[in-house]
PDB file of C-alpha atoms and ligand atoms in Angstrom:
ATOM      1  CA  MET O   1       0.000   0.000   0.000  1.00 80.00           C
ATOM      2  CA  ASN O   2       3.014   2.326   0.105  1.00 79.00           C
ATOM      3  CA  GLN O   3       2.253   3.396  -3.429  1.00 85.00           C
ATOM      4  CA  ALA O   4      -1.419   4.211  -2.756  1.00 90.00           C
ATOM      5  CA  THR O   5      -2.364   7.871  -2.550  1.00 94.00           C
ATOM      6  CA  LEU O   6      -5.105   9.664  -0.662  1.00 94.00           C
ATOM      7  CA  HIS O   7      -6.542  10.750  -3.971  1.00 96.00           C
ATOM      8  CA  GLN O   8      -6.862   7.147  -5.099  1.00 96.00           C
ATOM      9  CA  LEU O   9      -8.596   6.279  -1.840  1.00 96.00           C
ATOM     10  CA  LYS O  10     -10.985   9.177  -2.306  1.00 96.00           C
ATOM     11  CA  VAL O  11     -11.875   8.008  -5.803  1.00 97.00           C
ATOM     12  CA  PHE O  12     -12.267   4.447  -4.566  1.00 97.00           C
ATOM     13  CA  GLU O  13     -14.486   5.517  -1.639  1.00 95.00           C
ATOM     14  CA  ALA O  14     -16.830   7.414  -3.971  1.00 95.00           C
ATOM     15  CA  ALA O  15     -16.975   4.530  -6.473  1.00 96.00           C
ATOM     16  CA  ALA O  16     -17.667   2.026  -3.702  1.00 96.00           C
ATOM     17  CA  ARG O  17     -20.363   4.218  -2.126  1.00 93.00           C
ATOM     18  CA  HIS O  18     -22.168   4.764  -5.423  1.00 92.00           C
ATOM     19  CA  GLY O  19     -21.464   1.286  -6.820  1.00 94.00           C
ATOM     20  CA  SER O  20     -20.584   3.101 -10.022  1.00 94.00           C
ATOM     21  CA  PHE O  21     -17.476   4.589 -11.607  1.00 95.00           C
ATOM     22  CA  THR O  22     -19.609   7.002 -13.613  1.00 95.00           C
ATOM     23  CA  ARG O  23     -21.339   8.457 -10.562  1.00 93.00           C
ATOM     24  CA  ALA O  24     -18.019   8.683  -8.703  1.00 95.00           C
ATOM     25  CA  ALA O  25     -16.609  10.601 -11.673  1.00 96.00           C
ATOM     26  CA  GLU O  26     -19.597  12.976 -11.587  1.00 94.00           C
ATOM     27  CA  GLU O  27     -19.283  13.584  -7.870  1.00 92.00           C
ATOM     28  CA  LEU O  28     -15.561  14.276  -8.019  1.00 93.00           C
ATOM     29  CA  PHE O  29     -15.640  16.223 -11.302  1.00 93.00           C
ATOM     30  CA  LEU O  30     -13.340  13.708 -12.960  1.00 95.00           C
ATOM     31  CA  THR O  31     -13.658  11.810 -16.197  1.00 96.00           C
ATOM     32  CA  GLN O  32     -14.652   8.170 -16.104  1.00 95.00           C
ATOM     33  CA  PRO O  33     -11.282   6.993 -17.566  1.00 96.00           C
ATOM     34  CA  THR O  34      -9.487   8.898 -14.764  1.00 96.00           C
ATOM     35  CA  VAL O  35     -11.584   7.095 -12.163  1.00 96.00           C
ATOM     36  CA  SER O  36     -10.861   3.712 -13.810  1.00 96.00           C
ATOM     37  CA  MET O  37      -7.146   4.504 -13.953  1.00 96.00           C
ATOM     38  CA  GLN O  38      -6.959   5.548 -10.279  1.00 97.00           C
ATOM     39  CA  ILE O  39      -8.766   2.405  -9.208  1.00 96.00           C
ATOM     40  CA  LYS O  40      -6.580   0.252 -11.423  1.00 96.00           C
ATOM     41  CA  GLN O  41      -3.459   1.670  -9.775  1.00 96.00           C
ATOM     42  CA  LEU O  42      -4.954   1.219  -6.323  1.00 97.00           C
ATOM     43  CA  THR O  43      -5.866  -2.390  -7.143  1.00 96.00           C
ATOM     44  CA  LYS O  44      -2.253  -2.959  -8.167  1.00 95.00           C
ATOM     45  CA  SER O  45      -0.994  -1.576  -4.842  1.00 95.00           C
ATOM     46  CA  VAL O  46      -3.412  -3.752  -2.876  1.00 95.00           C
ATOM     47  CA  GLY O  47      -2.594  -6.817  -4.957  1.00 95.00           C
ATOM     48  CA  LEU O  48      -6.190  -8.093  -5.050  1.00 95.00           C
ATOM     49  CA  PRO O  49      -9.249  -7.081  -7.073  1.00 96.00           C
ATOM     50  CA  LEU O  50     -11.414  -4.468  -5.308  1.00 97.00           C
ATOM     51  CA  PHE O  51     -14.541  -4.676  -7.466  1.00 96.00           C
ATOM     52  CA  GLU O  52     -16.296  -7.410  -9.373  1.00 95.00           C
ATOM     53  CA  GLN O  53     -18.893  -6.931 -12.060  1.00 89.00           C
ATOM     54  CA  VAL O  54     -21.954  -9.188 -12.075  1.00 88.00           C
ATOM     55  CA  GLY O  55     -24.194  -8.426 -15.036  1.00 85.00           C
ATOM     56  CA  LYS O  56     -24.356  -4.649 -15.122  1.00 82.00           C
ATOM     57  CA  ARG O  57     -23.813  -4.205 -11.395  1.00 86.00           C
ATOM     58  CA  LEU O  58     -20.598  -3.474  -9.622  1.00 91.00           C
ATOM     59  CA  PHE O  59     -19.897  -5.184  -6.280  1.00 94.00           C
ATOM     60  CA  LEU O  60     -17.062  -4.856  -3.801  1.00 96.00           C
ATOM     61  CA  THR O  61     -14.902  -7.920  -3.297  1.00 96.00           C
ATOM     62  CA  GLU O  62     -13.935  -8.873   0.258  1.00 96.00           C
ATOM     63  CA  ALA O  63     -10.695  -6.884  -0.088  1.00 96.00           C
ATOM     64  CA  GLY O  64     -12.776  -4.013  -1.497  1.00 96.00           C
ATOM     65  CA  ARG O  65     -15.114  -4.055   1.513  1.00 96.00           C
ATOM     66  CA  GLU O  66     -12.160  -4.002   3.905  1.00 96.00           C
ATOM     67  CA  LEU O  67     -10.589  -1.112   2.020  1.00 97.00           C
ATOM     68  CA  PHE O  68     -13.915   0.752   1.945  1.00 96.00           C
ATOM     69  CA  ALA O  69     -14.194   0.551   5.745  1.00 95.00           C
ATOM     70  CA  THR O  70     -10.528   1.531   6.128  1.00 95.00           C
ATOM     71  CA  SER O  71     -10.810   4.520   3.796  1.00 95.00           C
ATOM     72  CA  ARG O  72     -13.896   5.767   5.662  1.00 91.00           C
ATOM     73  CA  GLU O  73     -11.897   5.661   8.900  1.00 91.00           C
ATOM     74  CA  ILE O  74      -8.958   7.437   7.287  1.00 93.00           C
ATOM     75  CA  PHE O  75     -11.142  10.260   5.940  1.00 90.00           C
ATOM     76  CA  GLU O  76     -12.982  10.632   9.216  1.00 86.00           C
ATOM     77  CA  THR O  77      -9.655  10.873  11.077  1.00 88.00           C
ATOM     78  CA  ILE O  78      -8.408  13.495   8.630  1.00 89.00           C
ATOM     79  CA  ALA O  79     -11.668  15.453   8.985  1.00 83.00           C
ATOM     80  CA  GLN O  80     -11.313  15.372  12.775  1.00 80.00           C
ATOM     81  CA  PHE O  81      -7.739  16.572  12.459  1.00 84.00           C
ATOM     82  CA  GLU O  82      -8.869  19.440  10.223  1.00 80.00           C
ATOM     83  CA  ILE O  83     -11.479  20.400  12.789  1.00 75.00           C
ATOM     84  CA  LYS O  84      -8.878  20.452  15.530  1.00 76.00           C
ATOM     85  CA  VAL O  85      -6.485  22.553  13.471  1.00 80.00           C
ATOM     86  CA  ALA O  86      -9.210  25.022  12.484  1.00 75.00           C
ATOM     87  CA  ASN O  87     -10.343  25.240  16.093  1.00 71.00           C
ATOM     88  CA  LEU O  88      -6.756  25.812  17.226  1.00 73.00           C
ATOM     89  CA  LYS O  89      -6.397  28.561  14.686  1.00 75.00           C
ATOM     90  CA  GLY O  90      -9.788  29.951  15.725  1.00 71.00           C
ATOM     91  CA  LEU O  91     -10.490  30.562  12.070  1.00 69.00           C
ATOM     92  CA  LYS O  92     -13.844  30.539  10.431  1.00 75.00           C
ATOM     93  CA  GLN O  93     -12.657  28.934   7.282  1.00 76.00           C
ATOM     94  CA  GLY O  94     -12.765  25.516   5.733  1.00 81.00           C
ATOM     95  CA  GLN O  95     -15.477  23.346   4.288  1.00 86.00           C
ATOM     96  CA  LEU O  96     -19.094  23.071   5.325  1.00 91.00           C
ATOM     97  CA  ARG O  97     -20.814  19.903   4.159  1.00 93.00           C
ATOM     98  CA  LEU O  98     -24.580  20.262   4.249  1.00 94.00           C
ATOM     99  CA  ALA O  99     -27.190  17.707   3.229  1.00 95.00           C
ATOM    100  CA  VAL O 100     -30.778  18.922   2.994  1.00 95.00           C
ATOM    101  CA  VAL O 101     -34.121  17.328   2.080  1.00 93.00           C
ATOM    102  CA  THR O 102     -35.594  18.356  -1.224  1.00 90.00           C
ATOM    103  CA  THR O 103     -37.966  21.046   0.022  1.00 88.00           C
ATOM    104  CA  ALA O 104     -35.186  22.795   1.903  1.00 88.00           C
ATOM    105  CA  LYS O 105     -33.528  23.576  -1.405  1.00 85.00           C
ATOM    106  CA  TYR O 106     -36.112  26.343  -1.847  1.00 84.00           C
ATOM    107  CA  PHE O 107     -34.778  28.375   1.034  1.00 82.00           C
ATOM    108  CA  ILE O 108     -31.367  27.084   2.135  1.00 87.00           C
ATOM    109  CA  PRO O 109     -29.501  28.435  -0.916  1.00 84.00           C
ATOM    110  CA  ARG O 110     -31.106  31.857  -0.323  1.00 81.00           C
ATOM    111  CA  LEU O 111     -29.834  31.838   3.220  1.00 83.00           C
ATOM    112  CA  LEU O 112     -26.403  30.700   2.100  1.00 86.00           C
ATOM    113  CA  GLY O 113     -25.720  33.831   0.040  1.00 85.00           C
ATOM    114  CA  PRO O 114     -25.490  36.224   2.987  1.00 86.00           C
ATOM    115  CA  PHE O 115     -23.622  33.567   5.000  1.00 89.00           C
ATOM    116  CA  CYS O 116     -20.947  33.282   2.305  1.00 88.00           C
ATOM    117  CA  GLU O 117     -20.624  37.044   2.229  1.00 87.00           C
ATOM    118  CA  LEU O 118     -20.054  37.102   5.978  1.00 86.00           C
ATOM    119  CA  TYR O 119     -17.554  34.223   5.884  1.00 86.00           C
ATOM    120  CA  PRO O 120     -15.795  34.252   2.515  1.00 85.00           C
ATOM    121  CA  GLY O 121     -13.295  31.666   3.772  1.00 84.00           C
ATOM    122  CA  ILE O 122     -15.956  28.957   4.079  1.00 87.00           C
ATOM    123  CA  ASP O 123     -16.606  26.692   1.084  1.00 89.00           C
ATOM    124  CA  ILE O 124     -19.898  24.884   0.969  1.00 91.00           C
ATOM    125  CA  SER O 125     -20.971  21.601  -0.483  1.00 91.00           C
ATOM    126  CA  LEU O 126     -24.740  21.163  -0.546  1.00 92.00           C
ATOM    127  CA  GLN O 127     -26.340  17.777  -1.230  1.00 92.00           C
ATOM    128  CA  VAL O 128     -30.068  17.640  -1.890  1.00 93.00           C
ATOM    129  CA  THR O 129     -31.885  14.340  -1.493  1.00 93.00           C
ATOM    130  CA  ASN O 130     -35.105  12.932  -0.038  1.00 93.00           C
ATOM    131  CA  HIS O 131     -35.691  11.870   3.556  1.00 93.00           C
ATOM    132  CA  ASP O 132     -34.363   8.330   3.155  1.00 93.00           C
ATOM    133  CA  GLY O 133     -31.330   9.638   1.245  1.00 93.00           C
ATOM    134  CA  ILE O 134     -30.535  11.927   4.185  1.00 95.00           C
ATOM    135  CA  LEU O 135     -30.767   8.998   6.604  1.00 94.00           C
ATOM    136  CA  GLU O 136     -28.340   7.017   4.481  1.00 92.00           C
ATOM    137  CA  ARG O 137     -25.875   9.888   4.355  1.00 93.00           C
ATOM    138  CA  MET O 138     -26.199  10.373   8.099  1.00 92.00           C
ATOM    139  CA  SER O 139     -25.526   6.692   8.834  1.00 89.00           C
ATOM    140  CA  SER O 140     -22.383   6.949   6.694  1.00 87.00           C
ATOM    141  CA  ASN O 141     -21.337  10.180   8.436  1.00 88.00           C
ATOM    142  CA  LEU O 142     -20.869  12.002   5.142  1.00 91.00           C
ATOM    143  CA  ASP O 143     -21.832  15.558   6.139  1.00 93.00           C
ATOM    144  CA  ASP O 144     -21.459  18.122   8.927  1.00 93.00           C
ATOM    145  CA  LEU O 145     -25.133  19.057   9.277  1.00 95.00           C
ATOM    146  CA  TYR O 146     -28.445  17.730   7.977  1.00 96.00           C
ATOM    147  CA  ILE O 147     -31.625  19.690   7.393  1.00 95.00           C
ATOM    148  CA  MET O 148     -34.795  17.670   7.490  1.00 94.00           C
ATOM    149  CA  SER O 149     -38.387  17.723   8.678  1.00 92.00           C
ATOM    150  CA  GLN O 150     -38.747  14.409  10.380  1.00 89.00           C
ATOM    151  CA  VAL O 151     -36.146  13.629  13.016  1.00 91.00           C
ATOM    152  CA  PRO O 152     -35.228   9.930  12.837  1.00 88.00           C
ATOM    153  CA  ASP O 153     -36.224   8.104  16.015  1.00 86.00           C
ATOM    154  CA  HIS O 154     -33.999   5.065  15.423  1.00 87.00           C
ATOM    155  CA  LEU O 155     -30.757   7.108  15.299  1.00 86.00           C
ATOM    156  CA  ASP O 156     -29.116   8.903  18.198  1.00 90.00           C
ATOM    157  CA  VAL O 157     -29.081  12.526  17.030  1.00 94.00           C
ATOM    158  CA  ASN O 158     -29.032  16.119  18.246  1.00 94.00           C
ATOM    159  CA  CYS O 159     -31.722  18.252  16.687  1.00 94.00           C
ATOM    160  CA  GLN O 160     -32.758  21.870  16.730  1.00 94.00           C
ATOM    161  CA  PRO O 161     -36.002  23.141  15.155  1.00 94.00           C
ATOM    162  CA  PHE O 162     -35.521  26.467  13.373  1.00 91.00           C
ATOM    163  CA  LEU O 163     -38.455  27.097  11.032  1.00 89.00           C
ATOM    164  CA  GLU O 164     -42.019  25.888  10.446  1.00 89.00           C
ATOM    165  CA  ASN O 165     -42.649  23.689   7.451  1.00 90.00           C
ATOM    166  CA  PRO O 166     -46.399  23.596   6.799  1.00 93.00           C
ATOM    167  CA  LEU O 167     -47.677  21.124   4.197  1.00 95.00           C
ATOM    168  CA  VAL O 168     -50.619  22.467   2.229  1.00 96.00           C
ATOM    169  CA  VAL O 169     -52.957  21.262  -0.524  1.00 96.00           C
ATOM    170  CA  PHE O 170     -51.858  22.568  -3.932  1.00 95.00           C
ATOM    171  CA  ALA O 171     -54.335  22.720  -6.831  1.00 96.00           C
ATOM    172  CA  PRO O 172     -54.377  24.326 -10.272  1.00 94.00           C
ATOM    173  CA  LEU O 173     -55.151  28.050 -10.148  1.00 91.00           C
ATOM    174  CA  HIS O 174     -58.781  27.808 -11.263  1.00 90.00           C
ATOM    175  CA  HIS O 175     -59.652  24.575  -9.489  1.00 93.00           C
ATOM    176  CA  ARG O 176     -63.374  24.217  -8.689  1.00 93.00           C
ATOM    177  CA  LEU O 177     -62.650  24.020  -4.946  1.00 94.00           C
ATOM    178  CA  ALA O 178     -60.313  27.021  -5.019  1.00 93.00           C
ATOM    179  CA  LYS O 179     -62.842  29.445  -3.525  1.00 93.00           C
ATOM    180  CA  GLU O 180     -64.416  27.073  -0.998  1.00 94.00           C
ATOM    181  CA  LYS O 181     -63.727  27.301   2.710  1.00 94.00           C
ATOM    182  CA  ASN O 182     -63.225  24.506   5.203  1.00 95.00           C
ATOM    183  CA  ILE O 183     -63.389  21.719   2.612  1.00 96.00           C
ATOM    184  CA  PRO O 184     -63.913  18.303   4.274  1.00 96.00           C
ATOM    185  CA  ILE O 185     -60.765  16.184   3.963  1.00 96.00           C
ATOM    186  CA  GLU O 186     -62.890  13.347   2.528  1.00 95.00           C
ATOM    187  CA  SER O 187     -63.480  15.464  -0.610  1.00 94.00           C
ATOM    188  CA  LEU O 188     -59.851  14.878  -1.570  1.00 95.00           C
ATOM    189  CA  ALA O 189     -60.721  11.237  -2.290  1.00 94.00           C
ATOM    190  CA  ASP O 190     -62.564  12.392  -5.477  1.00 90.00           C
ATOM    191  CA  GLN O 191     -59.572  14.271  -6.846  1.00 93.00           C
ATOM    192  CA  PRO O 192     -56.759  12.819  -8.942  1.00 95.00           C
ATOM    193  CA  PHE O 193     -53.795  12.973  -6.585  1.00 97.00           C
ATOM    194  CA  ILE O 194     -50.097  13.365  -7.339  1.00 97.00           C
ATOM    195  CA  MET O 195     -47.857  11.719  -4.758  1.00 96.00           C
ATOM    196  CA  ARG O 196     -44.135  11.994  -3.958  1.00 95.00           C
ATOM    197  CA  GLU O 197     -41.977   8.865  -4.315  1.00 94.00           C
ATOM    198  CA  PRO O 198     -41.467   6.217  -1.580  1.00 93.00           C
ATOM    199  CA  GLY O 199     -38.703   7.369   0.767  1.00 91.00           C
ATOM    200  CA  SER O 200     -40.026  10.941   0.788  1.00 93.00           C
ATOM    201  CA  GLY O 201     -40.790  12.523   4.166  1.00 92.00           C
ATOM    202  CA  THR O 202     -43.588  14.585   2.608  1.00 94.00           C
ATOM    203  CA  ARG O 203     -45.221  11.402   1.326  1.00 95.00           C
ATOM    204  CA  ARG O 204     -45.011   9.805   4.772  1.00 94.00           C
ATOM    205  CA  ALA O 205     -46.599  12.810   6.477  1.00 95.00           C
ATOM    206  CA  VAL O 206     -49.403  12.956   3.884  1.00 96.00           C
ATOM    207  CA  GLN O 207     -50.117   9.250   4.050  1.00 96.00           C
ATOM    208  CA  SER O 208     -50.277   9.251   7.810  1.00 95.00           C
ATOM    209  CA  LEU O 209     -52.808  12.146   7.838  1.00 97.00           C
ATOM    210  CA  PHE O 210     -54.985  10.372   5.261  1.00 96.00           C
ATOM    211  CA  GLU O 211     -54.775   7.110   7.197  1.00 96.00           C
ATOM    212  CA  GLU O 212     -55.722   8.871  10.399  1.00 96.00           C
ATOM    213  CA  HIS O 213     -58.911  10.151   8.731  1.00 96.00           C
ATOM    214  CA  GLY O 214     -59.647   7.034   6.699  1.00 95.00           C
ATOM    215  CA  VAL O 215     -59.266   8.919   3.396  1.00 95.00           C
ATOM    216  CA  LYS O 216     -58.228   6.921   0.340  1.00 94.00           C
ATOM    217  CA  VAL O 217     -56.966   9.215  -2.396  1.00 94.00           C
ATOM    218  CA  LYS O 218     -56.710   8.180  -6.035  1.00 93.00           C
ATOM    219  CA  VAL O 219     -53.024   8.374  -6.814  1.00 95.00           C
ATOM    220  CA  LYS O 220     -52.883   9.199 -10.483  1.00 92.00           C
ATOM    221  CA  LEU O 221     -49.201   9.908 -10.678  1.00 94.00           C
ATOM    222  CA  GLU O 222     -46.133   9.380  -8.534  1.00 95.00           C
ATOM    223  CA  LEU O 223     -43.254  11.820  -9.048  1.00 95.00           C
ATOM    224  CA  GLY O 224     -39.813  12.082  -7.493  1.00 92.00           C
ATOM    225  CA  SER O 225     -39.531  15.844  -7.105  1.00 91.00           C
ATOM    226  CA  ASN O 226     -41.539  18.781  -5.789  1.00 93.00           C
ATOM    227  CA  GLU O 227     -40.817  20.727  -8.954  1.00 91.00           C
ATOM    228  CA  ALA O 228     -42.143  17.933 -11.201  1.00 93.00           C
ATOM    229  CA  ILE O 229     -45.285  17.749  -9.065  1.00 95.00           C
ATOM    230  CA  LYS O 230     -45.829  21.486  -9.369  1.00 94.00           C
ATOM    231  CA  GLN O 231     -45.526  21.299 -13.140  1.00 92.00           C
ATOM    232  CA  ALA O 232     -48.030  18.433 -13.194  1.00 94.00           C
ATOM    233  CA  ILE O 233     -50.479  20.434 -11.060  1.00 95.00           C
ATOM    234  CA  ALA O 234     -50.068  23.497 -13.256  1.00 92.00           C
ATOM    235  CA  GLY O 235     -50.731  21.215 -16.237  1.00 91.00           C
ATOM    236  CA  GLY O 236     -54.060  20.213 -14.680  1.00 92.00           C
ATOM    237  CA  LEU O 237     -53.142  16.614 -13.866  1.00 93.00           C
ATOM    238  CA  GLY O 238     -54.369  16.741 -10.299  1.00 95.00           C
ATOM    239  CA  ILE O 239     -53.786  18.074  -6.802  1.00 96.00           C
ATOM    240  CA  SER O 240     -51.086  17.298  -4.257  1.00 97.00           C
ATOM    241  CA  VAL O 241     -49.791  18.128  -0.809  1.00 97.00           C
ATOM    242  CA  LEU O 242     -46.451  19.897  -0.661  1.00 95.00           C
ATOM    243  CA  SER O 243     -44.538  22.149   1.656  1.00 93.00           C
ATOM    244  CA  ARG O 244     -45.632  25.769   1.380  1.00 91.00           C
ATOM    245  CA  HIS O 245     -41.949  26.617   1.000  1.00 87.00           C
ATOM    246  CA  THR O 246     -41.934  25.111  -2.485  1.00 90.00           C
ATOM    247  CA  LEU O 247     -44.009  28.140  -3.507  1.00 84.00           C
ATOM    248  CA  LEU O 248     -41.634  30.959  -2.818  1.00 73.00           C
ATOM    249  CA  THR O 249     -41.457  32.353  -6.306  1.00 72.00           C
ATOM    250  CA  ASP O 250     -44.525  31.183  -8.198  1.00 79.00           C
ATOM    251  CA  ALA O 251     -47.427  31.505  -5.765  1.00 76.00           C
ATOM    252  CA  ALA O 252     -49.578  33.176  -8.435  1.00 81.00           C
ATOM    253  CA  GLU O 253     -49.705  29.978 -10.497  1.00 85.00           C
ATOM    254  CA  PHE O 254     -51.489  27.784  -7.938  1.00 92.00           C
ATOM    255  CA  SER O 255     -54.342  27.791  -5.485  1.00 93.00           C
ATOM    256  CA  ILE O 256     -53.952  26.496  -1.996  1.00 94.00           C
ATOM    257  CA  LEU O 257     -57.124  24.691  -0.951  1.00 96.00           C
ATOM    258  CA  ASP O 258     -58.598  25.391   2.452  1.00 96.00           C
ATOM    259  CA  VAL O 259     -59.011  21.760   3.519  1.00 96.00           C
ATOM    260  CA  GLN O 260     -59.821  20.628   7.069  1.00 96.00           C
ATOM    261  CA  HIS O 261     -56.806  19.326   9.042  1.00 96.00           C
ATOM    262  CA  PHE O 262     -54.439  21.300   6.827  1.00 96.00           C
ATOM    263  CA  PRO O 263     -51.797  22.605   6.927  1.00 95.00           C
ATOM    264  CA  ILE O 264     -49.958  19.589   8.299  1.00 96.00           C
ATOM    265  CA  LYS O 265     -47.752  21.293  10.869  1.00 93.00           C
ATOM    266  CA  ARG O 266     -44.135  20.304  10.692  1.00 92.00           C
ATOM    267  CA  SER O 267     -40.806  21.975  11.403  1.00 92.00           C
ATOM    268  CA  TRP O 268     -37.405  22.147   9.842  1.00 92.00           C
ATOM    269  CA  TYR O 269     -34.644  20.776  12.020  1.00 95.00           C
ATOM    270  CA  MET O 270     -30.886  20.977  11.939  1.00 95.00           C
ATOM    271  CA  VAL O 271     -29.705  17.521  12.845  1.00 96.00           C
ATOM    272  CA  TYR O 272     -26.363  15.840  13.475  1.00 94.00           C
ATOM    273  CA  PRO O 273     -25.353  12.519  15.014  1.00 92.00           C
ATOM    274  CA  SER O 274     -24.980  12.710  18.803  1.00 90.00           C
ATOM    275  CA  GLY O 275     -21.371  11.576  18.914  1.00 82.00           C
ATOM    276  CA  LYS O 276     -20.268  14.061  16.274  1.00 85.00           C
ATOM    277  CA  GLN O 277     -18.089  16.983  17.223  1.00 82.00           C
ATOM    278  CA  LEU O 278     -19.240  20.026  15.256  1.00 86.00           C
ATOM    279  CA  SER O 279     -16.429  21.958  13.616  1.00 84.00           C
ATOM    280  CA  ILE O 280     -16.185  25.684  14.223  1.00 84.00           C
ATOM    281  CA  VAL O 281     -17.477  26.166  10.683  1.00 86.00           C
ATOM    282  CA  ALA O 282     -20.523  23.956  11.253  1.00 90.00           C
ATOM    283  CA  ARG O 283     -21.218  25.603  14.606  1.00 89.00           C
ATOM    284  CA  THR O 284     -21.000  29.025  12.966  1.00 89.00           C
ATOM    285  CA  TYR O 285     -23.525  27.971  10.332  1.00 91.00           C
ATOM    286  CA  PHE O 286     -25.779  26.426  12.977  1.00 91.00           C
ATOM    287  CA  ASP O 287     -25.943  29.709  14.897  1.00 91.00           C
ATOM    288  CA  TYR O 288     -26.312  31.734  11.721  1.00 91.00           C
ATOM    289  CA  LEU O 289     -29.244  29.652  10.466  1.00 91.00           C
ATOM    290  CA  LEU O 290     -31.103  29.969  13.764  1.00 89.00           C
ATOM    291  CA  GLU O 291     -30.886  33.757  13.457  1.00 86.00           C
ATOM    292  CA  ALA O 292     -31.524  33.965   9.713  1.00 85.00           C
ATOM    293  CA  ALA O 293     -34.599  31.731   9.957  1.00 83.00           C
ATOM    294  CA  LYS O 294     -36.323  34.321  12.134  1.00 76.00           C
ATOM    295  CA  SER O 295     -36.422  36.946   9.414  1.00 73.00           C
ATOM    296  CA  PHE O 296     -37.205  34.298   6.820  1.00 67.00           C
ATOM    297  CA  VAL O 297     -40.455  33.460   8.649  1.00 58.00           C
ATOM    298  CA  ASP O 298     -41.535  37.094   8.407  1.00 46.00           C
ATOM    299  CA  GLN O 299     -40.967  37.143   4.658  1.00 49.00           C
ATOM    300  CA  THR O 300     -42.962  33.995   3.892  1.00 47.00           C
ATOM    301  CA  ASN O 301     -45.869  34.279   6.312  1.00 49.00           C
ATOM    302  CA  THR O 302     -47.478  37.080   4.359  1.00 40.00           C
ATOM    303  CA  GLY O 303     -49.530  35.554   1.571  1.00 39.00           C
ATOM    304  CA  LEU O 304     -50.860  32.074   2.190  1.00 35.00           C
TER     305      LEU O 304
HETATM  306  P1  PGA Z   1     -38.818  14.845   1.253  1.00 88.69           P
HETATM  307  O1  PGA Z   1     -38.533  15.719   2.515  1.00 88.69           O
HETATM  308  O2  PGA Z   1     -38.088  15.477   0.134  1.00 88.69           O
HETATM  309  O3  PGA Z   1     -38.237  13.500   1.676  1.00 88.69           O
HETATM  310  O4  PGA Z   1     -40.300  14.760   1.046  1.00 88.69           O
HETATM  311  C1  PGA Z   1     -39.287  16.714   2.981  1.00 88.69           C
HETATM  312  C2  PGA Z   1     -39.677  16.425   4.396  1.00 88.69           C
HETATM  313  O5  PGA Z   1     -39.260  15.428   5.030  1.00 88.69           O
HETATM  314  O6  PGA Z   1     -40.449  17.263   4.855  1.00 88.69           O
END
């Protein structure tokens, strides 16, 4: 292993995590041949194959699994070292790794702008994925902070609510129920419904409200993003339940139905694993977001 480099390990770790050279190349902004070459050289240093291909899928060999676990430990140790050095220097600079659920992408980037202006030395990587994707990333300890709406109860985490996240019923602008008040929840059963994909926190919250009230909606379409659902609603394909925060810029294109038991009241939380030591950078962002969220509430609570 004397010949192996940290860069090779980084490439290998990404390829092993994704089970794909192509996705590793995308994540690391490399070409696919570069990824293959790095892994080939690493394989030579190890002296055993690291991956095996069965059909179209890529699997880790036993040596590959061992190396995957080892590289995770190496990168975690380096990250801890970086935290200690930054803390010793007392500097607010370095990398902030954030992972946020899909709806948070409507407001987190807006709050990042002023943060970056305040702390130009901090570089940010922002991953956007659904609820289950966040849980996976958290179990693999890939990020500094997570932003999500449903705090996992099977993981030991610290969490801090910082903003409300109401889920409301979206319909096309001129929907026949648009002007009605206090619509019984049962009426939603007659409407074609557009649902988020399995693994989505929004979907789970919606399903549990419907179950609680014995409402069976007709799911006409299942879509994997809030944006796709909004386009489908605007195109007249049906109604859906989404976070009100997905509406920041295009509120005029939809109606929000006044349905009983809505909005579903939820909150945004900043979450991190209990054993994790927050870097000075992550702590700075944590405090910043708590403050920034206060003025954000004022801006969004006006219309709907
Ligand atoms: P989702 O997350 O993208 O998984 O639906 C939003 C949420 O949990 O509120």
